[in-house]
């Protein structure tokens, strides 16, 4: 398994400094939060995209994915949602990223089946753009669909290889799902896994990996048993918790913790 971190943990940090952190602390890749307040977002010009891609190549660091905020099950017309996804896919293609992250975002006041049908329809349509650009759309276990069992209800009807799943270990745990259950549901569709740690269900402020209650060892164990060798991405939610310890000082310890867990699985 390869290790990345998300720029959600270093909000607003310029790309050269992000790459310096990745190389200094032994991370193979970076997940780029695609938001207008960040250095990388769909509004970048072609020249800016080319420059960013060149910086990653020169550093020997991969762009793991583009973390967008499109909510594919949200109420409303399809066209704006599809346009958002298309912009994310183009950005990922231009930067050489294999994945784009989207959220479910269903309205809890609408029938579940209705929202899931909408999400599946949109993802099925967007899958054609994804295939043309060589990028895969990943639906994250998040918000309205936080478990693997939830997400598979959307992915099953889509049935397209360019649409898969992103396993956020915090949300599946908060949803009461065991790692083996999540893995069984998502393994055929899994793009990569977001790891993190928190103190409790009531206190979700980010902690160093291994310092909280999330079942990281169990997650890695079930993945290893399936011979899965994809990416583990540390999503440290510094952007939402300003008082959290700065991520740069934790990166080496996080890498060591993951390597230790992987060593125990060998």
Tab-separated table of N, CA, C and O in Angstrom, residues 149-228:
chain	number	residue	atom	x	y	z
A	149	UNK	N	-22.572	-0.172	3.016
A	149	UNK	CA	-23.893	-0.670	2.638
A	149	UNK	C	-24.739	0.433	2.012
A	149	UNK	O	-25.528	0.168	1.091
A	150	UNK	N	-24.578	1.667	2.500
A	150	UNK	CA	-25.299	2.799	1.920
A	150	UNK	C	-24.809	3.091	0.503
A	150	UNK	O	-25.597	3.244	-0.439
A	151	UNK	N	-23.498	3.210	0.360
A	151	UNK	CA	-22.902	3.612	-0.917
A	151	UNK	C	-23.162	2.581	-2.012
A	151	UNK	O	-23.403	2.942	-3.168
A	152	UNK	N	-23.136	1.305	-1.645
A	152	UNK	CA	-23.311	0.276	-2.668
A	152	UNK	C	-24.712	0.310	-3.274
A	152	UNK	O	-24.923	-0.138	-4.407
A	153	UNK	N	-25.680	0.863	-2.542
A	153	UNK	CA	-27.022	0.987	-3.103
A	153	UNK	C	-27.047	1.960	-4.287
A	153	UNK	O	-27.918	1.872	-5.149
A	154	UNK	N	-26.094	2.887	-4.312
A	154	UNK	CA	-25.966	3.804	-5.446
A	154	UNK	C	-25.071	3.209	-6.519
A	154	UNK	O	-25.397	3.236	-7.712
A	155	UNK	N	-23.946	2.644	-6.118
A	155	UNK	CA	-22.979	2.141	-7.097
A	155	UNK	C	-23.496	0.928	-7.854
A	155	UNK	O	-23.192	0.756	-9.044
A	156	UNK	N	-24.265	0.076	-7.171
A	156	UNK	CA	-24.761	-1.132	-7.826
A	156	UNK	C	-25.508	-0.846	-9.114
A	156	UNK	O	-25.182	-1.415	-10.174
A	157	UNK	N	-26.502	0.036	-9.099
A	157	UNK	CA	-27.231	0.334	-10.329
A	157	UNK	C	-26.393	1.035	-11.405
A	157	UNK	O	-26.739	0.976	-12.584
A	158	UNK	N	-25.314	1.733	-10.990
A	158	UNK	CA	-24.474	2.420	-11.986
A	158	UNK	C	-23.765	1.386	-12.851
A	158	UNK	O	-23.792	1.455	-14.086
A	159	UNK	N	-23.084	0.455	-12.210
A	159	UNK	CA	-22.457	-0.644	-12.937
A	159	UNK	C	-21.449	-0.227	-13.982
A	159	UNK	O	-21.392	-0.811	-15.061
A	160	UNK	N	-20.634	0.774	-13.693
A	160	UNK	CA	-19.630	1.253	-14.655
A	160	UNK	C	-18.271	1.259	-13.979
A	160	UNK	O	-18.128	1.746	-12.862
A	161	UNK	N	-17.264	0.758	-14.657
A	161	UNK	CA	-15.941	0.615	-14.051
A	161	UNK	C	-15.281	1.960	-13.729
A	161	UNK	O	-14.352	2.021	-12.923
A	162	UNK	N	-15.758	3.043	-14.343
A	162	UNK	CA	-15.168	4.355	-14.061
A	162	UNK	C	-15.815	5.041	-12.860
A	162	UNK	O	-15.475	6.174	-12.542
A	163	UNK	N	-16.734	4.350	-12.205
A	163	UNK	CA	-17.364	4.885	-10.998
A	163	UNK	C	-17.128	3.895	-9.862
A	163	UNK	O	-17.469	2.714	-9.974
A	164	UNK	N	-16.517	4.369	-8.774
A	164	UNK	CA	-16.191	3.484	-7.666
A	164	UNK	C	-16.440	4.148	-6.331
A	164	UNK	O	-17.228	5.091	-6.216
A	165	UNK	N	-15.743	3.648	-5.319
A	165	UNK	CA	-15.975	4.093	-3.943
A	165	UNK	C	-14.689	4.586	-3.296
A	165	UNK	O	-13.594	4.087	-3.587
A	166	UNK	N	-14.846	5.542	-2.386
A	166	UNK	CA	-13.777	6.017	-1.523
A	166	UNK	C	-14.222	5.724	-0.090
A	166	UNK	O	-15.255	6.221	0.350
A	167	UNK	N	-13.446	4.940	0.599
A	167	UNK	CA	-13.779	4.523	1.968
A	167	UNK	C	-13.162	5.481	2.960
A	167	UNK	O	-11.946	5.528	3.125
A	168	UNK	N	-14.000	6.296	3.622
A	168	UNK	CA	-13.567	7.154	4.722
A	168	UNK	C	-13.824	6.375	6.008
A	168	UNK	O	-14.972	6.151	6.397
A	169	UNK	N	-12.761	5.983	6.687
A	169	UNK	CA	-12.899	5.068	7.828
A	169	UNK	C	-13.640	5.702	9.007
A	169	UNK	O	-14.242	4.984	9.816
A	170	UNK	N	-13.617	7.027	9.101
A	170	UNK	CA	-14.352	7.652	10.200
A	170	UNK	C	-15.855	7.531	9.982
A	170	UNK	O	-16.601	7.197	10.909
A	171	UNK	N	-16.305	7.790	8.784
A	171	UNK	CA	-17.752	7.791	8.546
A	171	UNK	C	-18.355	6.390	8.632
A	171	UNK	O	-19.467	6.231	9.156
A	172	UNK	N	-17.645	5.397	8.156
A	172	UNK	CA	-18.202	4.042	8.282
A	172	UNK	C	-18.257	3.624	9.750
A	172	UNK	O	-19.216	2.972	10.179
A	173	UNK	N	-17.257	4.033	10.531
A	173	UNK	CA	-17.268	3.725	11.970
A	173	UNK	C	-18.411	4.458	12.665
A	173	UNK	O	-19.141	3.873	13.469
A	174	UNK	N	-18.581	5.738	12.342
A	174	UNK	CA	-19.674	6.494	12.932
A	174	UNK	C	-21.030	5.900	12.524
A	174	UNK	O	-22.003	6.008	13.274
A	175	UNK	N	-21.081	5.282	11.361
A	175	UNK	CA	-22.311	4.649	10.905
A	175	UNK	C	-22.552	3.278	11.499
A	175	UNK	O	-23.556	2.629	11.171
A	176	UNK	N	-21.637	2.813	12.366
A	176	UNK	CA	-21.820	1.540	13.048
A	176	UNK	C	-21.449	0.326	12.229
A	176	UNK	O	-21.819	-0.798	12.586
A	177	UNK	N	-20.679	0.524	11.170
A	177	UNK	CA	-20.308	-0.591	10.298
A	177	UNK	C	-18.903	-1.087	10.648
A	177	UNK	O	-17.988	-0.282	10.838
A	178	UNK	N	-18.743	-2.402	10.727
A	178	UNK	CA	-17.445	-2.999	11.007
A	178	UNK	C	-16.567	-2.968	9.751
A	178	UNK	O	-17.072	-3.065	8.625
A	179	UNK	N	-15.227	-2.853	9.918
A	179	UNK	CA	-14.347	-2.815	8.752
A	179	UNK	C	-14.549	-3.974	7.787
A	179	UNK	O	-14.519	-3.779	6.563
A	180	UNK	N	-14.764	-5.188	8.315
A	180	UNK	CA	-14.960	-6.337	7.427
A	180	UNK	C	-16.225	-6.172	6.593
A	180	UNK	O	-16.264	-6.576	5.417
A	181	UNK	N	-17.256	-5.566	7.171
A	181	UNK	CA	-18.503	-5.335	6.435
A	181	UNK	C	-18.304	-4.288	5.348
A	181	UNK	O	-18.777	-4.460	4.212
A	182	UNK	N	-17.607	-3.212	5.691
A	182	UNK	CA	-17.338	-2.173	4.697
A	182	UNK	C	-16.520	-2.733	3.547
A	182	UNK	O	-16.823	-2.501	2.370
A	183	UNK	N	-15.474	-3.467	3.880
A	183	UNK	CA	-14.591	-4.015	2.861
A	183	UNK	C	-15.346	-4.981	1.946
A	183	UNK	O	-15.172	-4.954	0.729
A	184	UNK	N	-16.195	-5.803	2.522
A	184	UNK	CA	-16.966	-6.746	1.717
A	184	UNK	C	-17.872	-6.020	0.734
A	184	UNK	O	-18.037	-6.442	-0.421
A	185	UNK	N	-18.463	-4.910	1.188
A	185	UNK	CA	-19.365	-4.155	0.319
A	185	UNK	C	-18.626	-3.405	-0.776
A	185	UNK	O	-19.069	-3.375	-1.933
A	186	UNK	N	-17.477	-2.808	-0.425
A	186	UNK	CA	-16.827	-1.870	-1.340
A	186	UNK	C	-15.648	-2.430	-2.109
A	186	UNK	O	-15.225	-1.815	-3.096
A	187	UNK	N	-15.094	-3.552	-1.682
A	187	UNK	CA	-13.846	-4.050	-2.289
A	187	UNK	C	-13.875	-4.091	-3.815
A	187	UNK	O	-12.903	-3.676	-4.459
A	188	UNK	N	-14.954	-4.571	-4.449
A	188	UNK	CA	-14.939	-4.619	-5.921
A	188	UNK	C	-14.926	-3.231	-6.567
A	188	UNK	O	-14.640	-3.120	-7.760
A	189	UNK	N	-15.249	-2.205	-5.790
A	189	UNK	CA	-15.386	-0.852	-6.335
A	189	UNK	C	-14.359	0.128	-5.760
A	189	UNK	O	-14.362	1.303	-6.125
A	190	UNK	N	-13.485	-0.349	-4.888
A	190	UNK	CA	-12.674	0.549	-4.073
A	190	UNK	C	-11.580	1.246	-4.879
A	190	UNK	O	-10.774	0.608	-5.550
A	191	UNK	N	-11.559	2.586	-4.764
A	191	UNK	CA	-10.493	3.374	-5.375
A	191	UNK	C	-9.345	3.561	-4.407
A	191	UNK	O	-8.224	3.141	-4.652
A	192	UNK	N	-9.627	4.195	-3.266
A	192	UNK	CA	-8.625	4.286	-2.195
A	192	UNK	C	-9.330	4.501	-0.873
A	192	UNK	O	-10.571	4.569	-0.812
A	193	UNK	N	-8.534	4.585	0.206
A	193	UNK	CA	-9.064	4.643	1.565
A	193	UNK	C	-8.534	5.891	2.256
A	193	UNK	O	-7.330	6.161	2.223
A	194	UNK	N	-9.429	6.648	2.880
A	194	UNK	CA	-9.016	7.782	3.708
A	194	UNK	C	-8.920	7.323	5.158
A	194	UNK	O	-9.913	6.867	5.733
A	195	UNK	N	-7.735	7.464	5.729
A	195	UNK	CA	-7.531	7.125	7.133
A	195	UNK	C	-7.439	8.405	7.951
A	195	UNK	O	-7.089	9.470	7.436
A	196	UNK	N	-7.778	8.305	9.221
A	196	UNK	CA	-7.719	9.436	10.147
A	196	UNK	C	-7.908	8.886	11.539
A	196	UNK	O	-8.059	7.672	11.717
A	197	UNK	N	-7.920	9.752	12.547
A	197	UNK	CA	-8.210	9.302	13.907
A	197	UNK	C	-8.889	10.420	14.674
A	197	UNK	O	-8.660	11.616	14.408
A	198	UNK	N	-9.747	10.031	15.633
A	198	UNK	CA	-10.529	10.963	16.450
A	198	UNK	C	-10.640	10.410	17.867
A	198	UNK	O	-10.385	9.226	18.101
A	199	UNK	N	-11.045	11.267	18.794
A	199	UNK	CA	-11.147	10.842	20.193
A	199	UNK	C	-12.408	10.036	20.469
A	199	UNK	O	-12.394	9.102	21.280
A	200	UNK	N	-13.517	10.392	19.825
A	200	UNK	CA	-14.790	9.721	20.080
A	200	UNK	C	-15.807	10.151	19.037
A	200	UNK	O	-15.544	11.065	18.239
A	201	UNK	N	-16.979	9.535	19.082
A	201	UNK	CA	-18.048	9.928	18.172
A	201	UNK	C	-18.511	11.355	18.449
A	201	UNK	O	-19.015	12.040	17.550
A	202	UNK	N	-18.345	11.801	19.686
A	202	UNK	CA	-18.755	13.153	20.060
A	202	UNK	C	-17.663	14.193	19.800
A	202	UNK	O	-17.953	15.378	19.673
A	203	UNK	N	-16.420	13.754	19.727
A	203	UNK	CA	-15.292	14.657	19.517
A	203	UNK	C	-14.521	14.187	18.291
A	203	UNK	O	-13.670	13.300	18.375
A	204	UNK	N	-14.843	14.773	17.139
A	204	UNK	CA	-14.234	14.326	15.881
A	204	UNK	C	-13.086	15.223	15.427
A	204	UNK	O	-12.688	15.176	14.265
A	205	UNK	N	-12.546	16.025	16.340
A	205	UNK	CA	-11.354	16.805	16.001
A	205	UNK	C	-10.218	15.855	15.645
A	205	UNK	O	-10.063	14.793	16.259
A	206	UNK	N	-9.403	16.188	14.639
A	206	UNK	CA	-8.368	15.253	14.188
A	206	UNK	C	-7.266	15.034	15.218
A	206	UNK	O	-6.829	15.970	15.899
A	207	UNK	N	-6.836	13.782	15.305
A	207	UNK	CA	-5.725	13.378	16.157
A	207	UNK	C	-4.645	12.715	15.306
A	207	UNK	O	-4.906	12.285	14.186
A	208	UNK	N	-3.428	12.586	15.852
A	208	UNK	CA	-2.408	11.803	15.145
A	208	UNK	C	-2.902	10.377	14.921
A	208	UNK	O	-3.676	9.835	15.724
A	209	UNK	N	-2.467	9.764	13.835
A	209	UNK	CA	-2.879	8.388	13.556
A	209	UNK	C	-2.441	7.471	14.690
A	209	UNK	O	-1.296	7.509	15.136
A	210	UNK	N	-3.384	6.665	15.171
A	210	UNK	CA	-3.098	5.740	16.259
A	210	UNK	C	-3.382	6.302	17.630
A	210	UNK	O	-3.313	5.565	18.625
A	211	UNK	N	-3.737	7.583	17.713
A	211	UNK	CA	-3.954	8.209	19.019
A	211	UNK	C	-5.420	8.223	19.435
A	211	UNK	O	-5.735	8.676	20.532
A	212	UNK	N	-6.302	7.729	18.577
A	212	UNK	CA	-7.727	7.789	18.868
A	212	UNK	C	-8.394	6.441	18.861
A	212	UNK	O	-7.763	5.417	19.148
A	213	UNK	N	-9.676	6.433	18.507
A	213	UNK	CA	-10.496	5.225	18.639
A	213	UNK	C	-10.822	4.537	17.323
A	213	UNK	O	-11.428	3.455	17.326
A	214	UNK	N	-10.455	5.115	16.208
A	214	UNK	CA	-10.845	4.510	14.931
A	214	UNK	C	-10.064	3.211	14.686
A	214	UNK	O	-8.872	3.112	15.024
A	215	UNK	N	-10.716	2.218	14.088
A	215	UNK	CA	-10.116	0.885	13.932
A	215	UNK	C	-9.181	0.790	12.730
A	215	UNK	O	-9.407	0.014	11.796
A	216	UNK	N	-8.101	1.570	12.770
A	216	UNK	CA	-7.192	1.614	11.617
A	216	UNK	C	-6.526	0.263	11.370
A	216	UNK	O	-6.387	-0.183	10.227
A	217	UNK	N	-6.111	-0.397	12.443
A	217	UNK	CA	-5.453	-1.702	12.283
A	217	UNK	C	-6.403	-2.710	11.653
A	217	UNK	O	-6.018	-3.461	10.755
A	218	UNK	N	-7.648	-2.722	12.106
A	218	UNK	CA	-8.625	-3.654	11.551
A	218	UNK	C	-8.902	-3.355	10.076
A	218	UNK	O	-9.059	-4.264	9.266
A	219	UNK	N	-8.958	-2.062	9.732
A	219	UNK	CA	-9.176	-1.696	8.334
A	219	UNK	C	-8.046	-2.199	7.444
A	219	UNK	O	-8.275	-2.789	6.384
A	220	UNK	N	-6.810	-1.948	7.877
A	220	UNK	CA	-5.658	-2.403	7.091
A	220	UNK	C	-5.622	-3.930	7.030
A	220	UNK	O	-5.283	-4.523	6.001
A	221	UNK	N	-6.015	-4.569	8.118
A	221	UNK	CA	-6.022	-6.030	8.165
A	221	UNK	C	-6.968	-6.616	7.128
A	221	UNK	O	-6.603	-7.514	6.367
A	222	UNK	N	-8.208	-6.098	7.065
A	222	UNK	CA	-9.169	-6.670	6.115
A	222	UNK	C	-8.763	-6.373	4.679
A	222	UNK	O	-8.979	-7.202	3.781
A	223	UNK	N	-8.137	-5.240	4.454
A	223	UNK	CA	-7.647	-4.930	3.112
A	223	UNK	C	-6.498	-5.860	2.723
A	223	UNK	O	-6.430	-6.359	1.598
A	224	UNK	N	-5.591	-6.079	3.670
A	224	UNK	CA	-4.449	-6.957	3.413
A	224	UNK	C	-4.906	-8.380	3.106
A	224	UNK	O	-4.346	-9.055	2.232
A	225	UNK	N	-5.912	-8.837	3.825
A	225	UNK	CA	-6.419	-10.197	3.597
A	225	UNK	C	-6.992	-10.361	2.198
A	225	UNK	O	-7.007	-11.468	1.663
A	226	UNK	N	-7.454	-9.267	1.630
A	226	UNK	CA	-7.972	-9.306	0.258
A	226	UNK	C	-6.877	-8.987	-0.765
A	226	UNK	O	-7.158	-8.821	-1.954
A	227	UNK	N	-5.637	-8.863	-0.284
A	227	UNK	CA	-4.473	-8.563	-1.124
A	227	UNK	C	-4.629	-7.233	-1.845
A	227	UNK	O	-4.152	-7.057	-2.968
A	228	UNK	N	-5.340	-6.316	-1.195
A	228	UNK	CA	-5.517	-4.974	-1.772
A	228	UNK	C	-4.241	-4.176	-1.544
A	228	UNK	O	-3.710	-4.124	-0.445
